[in-house]
XYZ file of C-alpha atoms in Angstrom:
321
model
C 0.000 0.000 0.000
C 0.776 3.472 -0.686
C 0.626 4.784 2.733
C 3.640 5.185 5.236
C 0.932 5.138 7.972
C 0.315 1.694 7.833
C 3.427 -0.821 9.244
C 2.580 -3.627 6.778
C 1.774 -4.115 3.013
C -1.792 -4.900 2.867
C -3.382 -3.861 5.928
C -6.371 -5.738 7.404
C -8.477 -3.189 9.365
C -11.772 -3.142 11.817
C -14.575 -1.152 10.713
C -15.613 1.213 12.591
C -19.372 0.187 13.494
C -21.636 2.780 15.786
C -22.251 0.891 19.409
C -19.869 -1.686 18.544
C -16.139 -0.857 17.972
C -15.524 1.378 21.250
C -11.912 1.477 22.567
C -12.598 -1.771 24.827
C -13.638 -3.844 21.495
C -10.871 -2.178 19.418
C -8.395 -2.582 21.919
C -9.217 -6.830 21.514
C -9.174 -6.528 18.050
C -5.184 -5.306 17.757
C -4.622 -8.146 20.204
C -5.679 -10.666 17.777
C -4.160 -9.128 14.605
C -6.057 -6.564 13.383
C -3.252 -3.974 11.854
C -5.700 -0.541 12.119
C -8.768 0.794 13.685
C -10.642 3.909 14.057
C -13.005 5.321 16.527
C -16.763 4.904 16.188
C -17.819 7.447 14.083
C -18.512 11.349 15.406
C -20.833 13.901 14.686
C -18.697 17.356 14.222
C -21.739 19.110 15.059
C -21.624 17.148 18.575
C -17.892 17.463 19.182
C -18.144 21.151 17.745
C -21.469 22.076 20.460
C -20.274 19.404 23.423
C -22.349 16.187 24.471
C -21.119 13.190 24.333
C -19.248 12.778 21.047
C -15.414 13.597 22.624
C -16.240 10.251 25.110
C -16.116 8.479 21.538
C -12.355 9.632 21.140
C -10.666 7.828 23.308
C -8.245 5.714 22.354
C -6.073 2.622 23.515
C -2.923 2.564 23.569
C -1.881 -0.386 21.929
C -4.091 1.001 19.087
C -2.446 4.143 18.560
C -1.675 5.919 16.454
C -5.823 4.883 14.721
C -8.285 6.700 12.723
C -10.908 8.883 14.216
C -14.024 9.071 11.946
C -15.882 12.023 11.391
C -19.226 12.939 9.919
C -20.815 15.796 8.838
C -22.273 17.529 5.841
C -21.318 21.457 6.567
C -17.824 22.047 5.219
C -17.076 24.433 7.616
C -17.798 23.094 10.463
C -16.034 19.652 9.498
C -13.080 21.734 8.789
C -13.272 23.196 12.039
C -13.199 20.178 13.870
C -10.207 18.436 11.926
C -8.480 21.525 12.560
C -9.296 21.195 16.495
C -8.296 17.643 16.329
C -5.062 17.852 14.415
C -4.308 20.767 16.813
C -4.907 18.377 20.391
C -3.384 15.196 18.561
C -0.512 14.000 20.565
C 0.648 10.811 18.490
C -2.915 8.773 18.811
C -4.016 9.551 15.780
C -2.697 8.926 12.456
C -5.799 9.975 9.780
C -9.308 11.468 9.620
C -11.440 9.300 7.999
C -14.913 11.041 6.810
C -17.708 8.795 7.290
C -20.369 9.065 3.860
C -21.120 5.469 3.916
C -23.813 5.212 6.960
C -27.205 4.006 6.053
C -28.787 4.630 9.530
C -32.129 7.149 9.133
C -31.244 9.122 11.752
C -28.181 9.898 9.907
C -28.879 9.853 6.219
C -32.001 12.105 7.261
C -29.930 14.874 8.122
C -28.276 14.365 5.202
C -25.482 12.806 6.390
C -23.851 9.606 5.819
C -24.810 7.473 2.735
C -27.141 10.392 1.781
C -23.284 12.692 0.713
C -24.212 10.272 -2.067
C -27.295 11.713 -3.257
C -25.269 14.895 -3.531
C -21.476 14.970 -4.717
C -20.772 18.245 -5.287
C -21.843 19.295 -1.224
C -19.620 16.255 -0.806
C -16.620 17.288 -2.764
C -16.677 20.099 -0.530
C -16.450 18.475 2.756
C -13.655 16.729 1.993
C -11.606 19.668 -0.137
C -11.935 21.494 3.686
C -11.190 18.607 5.679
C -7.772 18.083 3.572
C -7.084 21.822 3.547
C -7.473 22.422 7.425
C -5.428 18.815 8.729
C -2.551 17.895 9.178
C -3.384 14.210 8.932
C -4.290 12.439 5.812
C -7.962 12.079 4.848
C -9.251 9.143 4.043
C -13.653 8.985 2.854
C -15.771 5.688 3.410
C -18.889 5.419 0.980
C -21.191 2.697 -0.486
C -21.767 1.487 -3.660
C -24.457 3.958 -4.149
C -28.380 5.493 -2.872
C -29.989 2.605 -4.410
C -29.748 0.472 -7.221
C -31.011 3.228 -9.758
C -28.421 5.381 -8.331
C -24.554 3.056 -8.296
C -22.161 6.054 -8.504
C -19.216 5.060 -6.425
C -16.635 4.866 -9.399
C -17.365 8.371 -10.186
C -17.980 9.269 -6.518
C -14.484 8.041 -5.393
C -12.908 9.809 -8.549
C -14.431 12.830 -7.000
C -12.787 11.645 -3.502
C -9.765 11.331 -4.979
C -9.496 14.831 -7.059
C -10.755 16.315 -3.732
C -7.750 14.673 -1.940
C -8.508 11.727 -0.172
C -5.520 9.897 0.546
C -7.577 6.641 -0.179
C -10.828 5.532 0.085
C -12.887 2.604 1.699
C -16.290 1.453 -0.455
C -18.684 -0.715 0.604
C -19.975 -2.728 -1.995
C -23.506 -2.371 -0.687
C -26.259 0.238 -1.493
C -27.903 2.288 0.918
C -30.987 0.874 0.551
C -29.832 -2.340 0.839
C -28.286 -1.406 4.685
C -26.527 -5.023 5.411
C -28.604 -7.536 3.908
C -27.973 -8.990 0.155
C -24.585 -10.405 -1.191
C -22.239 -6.935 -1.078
C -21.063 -6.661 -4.834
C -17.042 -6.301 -5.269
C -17.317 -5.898 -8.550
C -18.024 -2.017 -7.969
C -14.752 -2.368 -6.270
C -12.799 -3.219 -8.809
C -13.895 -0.634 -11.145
C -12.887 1.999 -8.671
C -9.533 0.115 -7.920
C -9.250 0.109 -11.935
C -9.983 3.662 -11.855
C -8.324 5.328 -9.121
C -4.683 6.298 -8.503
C -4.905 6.413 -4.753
C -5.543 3.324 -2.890
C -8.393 1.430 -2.617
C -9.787 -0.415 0.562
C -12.737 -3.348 0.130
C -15.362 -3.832 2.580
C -18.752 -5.771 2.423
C -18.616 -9.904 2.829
C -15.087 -10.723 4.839
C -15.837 -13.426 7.483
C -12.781 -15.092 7.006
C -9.445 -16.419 5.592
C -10.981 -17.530 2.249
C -13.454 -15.037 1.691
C -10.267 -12.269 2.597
C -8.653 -13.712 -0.656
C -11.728 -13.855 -2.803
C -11.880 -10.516 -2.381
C -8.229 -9.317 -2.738
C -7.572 -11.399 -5.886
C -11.105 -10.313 -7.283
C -11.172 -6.705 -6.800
C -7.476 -6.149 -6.297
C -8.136 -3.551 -3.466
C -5.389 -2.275 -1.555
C -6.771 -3.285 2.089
C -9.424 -5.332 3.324
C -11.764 -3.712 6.248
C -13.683 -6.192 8.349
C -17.055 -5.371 9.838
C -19.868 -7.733 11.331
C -17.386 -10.382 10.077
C -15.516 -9.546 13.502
C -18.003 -8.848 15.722
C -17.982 -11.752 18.654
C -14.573 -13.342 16.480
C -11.989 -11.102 16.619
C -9.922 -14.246 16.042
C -10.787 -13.471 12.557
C -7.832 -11.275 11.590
C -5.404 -14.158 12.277
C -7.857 -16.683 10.577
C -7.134 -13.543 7.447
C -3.155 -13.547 8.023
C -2.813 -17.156 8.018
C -4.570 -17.739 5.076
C -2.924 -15.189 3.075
C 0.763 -16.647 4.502
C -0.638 -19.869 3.688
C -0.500 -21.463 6.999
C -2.429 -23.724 8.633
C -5.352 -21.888 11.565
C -6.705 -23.469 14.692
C -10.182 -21.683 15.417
C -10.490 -20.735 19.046
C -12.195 -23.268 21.117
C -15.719 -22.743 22.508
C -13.665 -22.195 26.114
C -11.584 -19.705 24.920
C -14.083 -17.655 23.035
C -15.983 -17.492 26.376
C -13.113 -16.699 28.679
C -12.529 -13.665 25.712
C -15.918 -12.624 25.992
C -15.038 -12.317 29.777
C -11.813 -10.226 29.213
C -13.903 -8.440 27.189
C -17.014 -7.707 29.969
C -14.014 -6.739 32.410
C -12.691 -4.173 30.107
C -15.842 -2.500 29.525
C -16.543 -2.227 33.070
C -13.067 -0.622 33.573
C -13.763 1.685 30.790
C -18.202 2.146 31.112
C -18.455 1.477 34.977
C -21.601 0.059 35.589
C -23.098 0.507 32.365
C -20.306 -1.690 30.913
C -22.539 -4.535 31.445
C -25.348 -3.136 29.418
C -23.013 -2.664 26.464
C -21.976 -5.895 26.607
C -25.382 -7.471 26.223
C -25.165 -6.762 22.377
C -21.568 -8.717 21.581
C -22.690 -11.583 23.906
C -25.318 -12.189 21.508
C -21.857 -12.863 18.776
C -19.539 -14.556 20.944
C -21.882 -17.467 21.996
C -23.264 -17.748 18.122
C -23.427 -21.159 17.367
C -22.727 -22.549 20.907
C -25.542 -25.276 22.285
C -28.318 -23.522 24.137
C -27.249 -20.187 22.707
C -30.482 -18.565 22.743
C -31.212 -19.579 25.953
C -27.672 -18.334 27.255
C -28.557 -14.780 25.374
C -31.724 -14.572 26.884
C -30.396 -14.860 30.610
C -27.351 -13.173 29.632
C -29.396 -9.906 29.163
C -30.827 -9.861 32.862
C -27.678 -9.464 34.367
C -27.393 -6.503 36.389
C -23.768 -6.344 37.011
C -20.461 -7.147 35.219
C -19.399 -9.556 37.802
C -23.277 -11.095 38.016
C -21.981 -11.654 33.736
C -18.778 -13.172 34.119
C -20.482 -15.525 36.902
C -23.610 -16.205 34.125
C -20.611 -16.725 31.175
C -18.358 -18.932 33.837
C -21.245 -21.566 34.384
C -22.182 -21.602 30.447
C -18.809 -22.439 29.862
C -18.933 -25.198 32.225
C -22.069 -26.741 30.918
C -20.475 -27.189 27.490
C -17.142 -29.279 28.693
């Protein structure tokens, strides 16, 4: 890859994914392999009037220096915030990636998100500013398109690029499609065909063979994992082995559950007490497939403490030896 930032040749990265990838979650992820992560993504309205969207910078260390996401539609006020962030960065940062890929309603309503799509020239905009006020590359993350009437993201990331992205990330869904349907990497390659700058594929990776279905296929630059990590963050080094061409070992049921328990522990070191609600939603991953998962999720959701968890995850793991 074309970029200094990243330590190795073809960088497998986390996604970031609203509610999911916090600095706990991340923090697991570089453990097991992933080589780059970014923040969940921020409104620069919120960071720029207060709230809560600063809590969503934090960082780990073993993660830095990451990607903080930003989104946004008002040039100026996107600019405004890069230039606040490039100005406090101490070393944990290493890009600002604008989010125009997000197909939530509460975000494409405002304009925002996937909905940049819709409109390319206010888009163009966002990201000329962003570049011109940091100091940190700028990277854009988009989807194939609105809807299937409206596939632009060739032309979209050719705008990305002349607007100086330093790469960019597609998603080879549509908007309307949000995450259901096969994601189509053939959009992919056309922008990898067309584009100078590097190109990043998302949409589809669950695991080593899938990883090199889409690299050889698309020839992207980068592979960024989503919902294919969520619960199995084992699945970067399922990825690197594969593409070394070495054999993998899949983490036992045991040690997926004694994970999930590193996992509640860091959340309540990070969330306090309402670690344990936070967890509720990757329990519901890391017990996927077990016997009497549902069951286990159910209970699991009751729990009114993080220790009252690992107790409830402790005897699960028990009743499957």
């Amino acid at each position: 890859m074309k970029l200094s930032l990243f330590k190795t040749e073809f960088p497998i990265m986390l996604a970031p994914m609203a509610g999911f990838t916090d600095m706990t979650y991340r923090s697991i992820c570089r453990d097991h392999g992933c080589d780059f992560t970014f923040t969940e993504m921020i409104s620069a309205k919120g960071l720029k009037y207060g709230g809560k969207s600063a809590d969503l910078m934090d960082t780990a260390p073993n993660e830095r220096p990451c990607g903080i996401q930003l989104f946004g539609r008002d040039p100026d006020i996107m600019a405004e915030m890069a230039r606040r962030i490039c100005g406090e960065n101490k070393g944990e940062l290493a890009l600002i990636d604008i989010n125009m890929g997000c197909p939530a309603p509460k975000i494409t309503g405002n304009g925002e998100g996937s909905a940049l799509m819709k409109e390319p020239g206010v888009a163009a905009r966002v990201i000329e500013d962003v570049v011109k006020a940091s100091d940190l590359p700028v990277s854009v993350k988009f989807r194939k398109g609105w809807d299937s009437g409206h596939v632009n993201c060739v032309d979209f990331a050719r705008m990305a690029e002349a607007s100086g992205a330093a790469f960019v990330t597609i998603h080879g869904r549509t908007r309307d499609q949000m995450y259901s349907g096969a994601a189509d990497w053939e959009v992919i390659a056309e922008a990898k065909a067309a584009l100078s700058i590097p190109v990043i594929g998302n949409g589809d990776v669950t695991g080593g063979r899938s990883a090199i279905a889409m690299r050889d296929y698309t020839g992207c630059d980068g592979i960024m994992i989503a919902r294919g990590a969520l619960g199995n963050p084992y699945v970067f080094q399922e990825v690197k082995a594969a593409f070394a061409g070495v054999p993998y070992t899949p983490p036992s049921n045991a040690e997926r559950l004694d994970l999930a328990i590193a996992h509640v522990r860091g959340l309540a070191a990070h969330k306090g007490p309402h670690g344990v609600i936070e967890m509720r939603k990757h329990i519901a991953y890391y017990v996927r497939g077990m016997k009497g998962a549902s069951v286990f999720r159910t209970a699991a959701t009751l729990a009114p403490t993080a220790e009252a968890l690992i107790g409830m995850i402790e005897e699960y793991k028990s009743s499957l030896e």
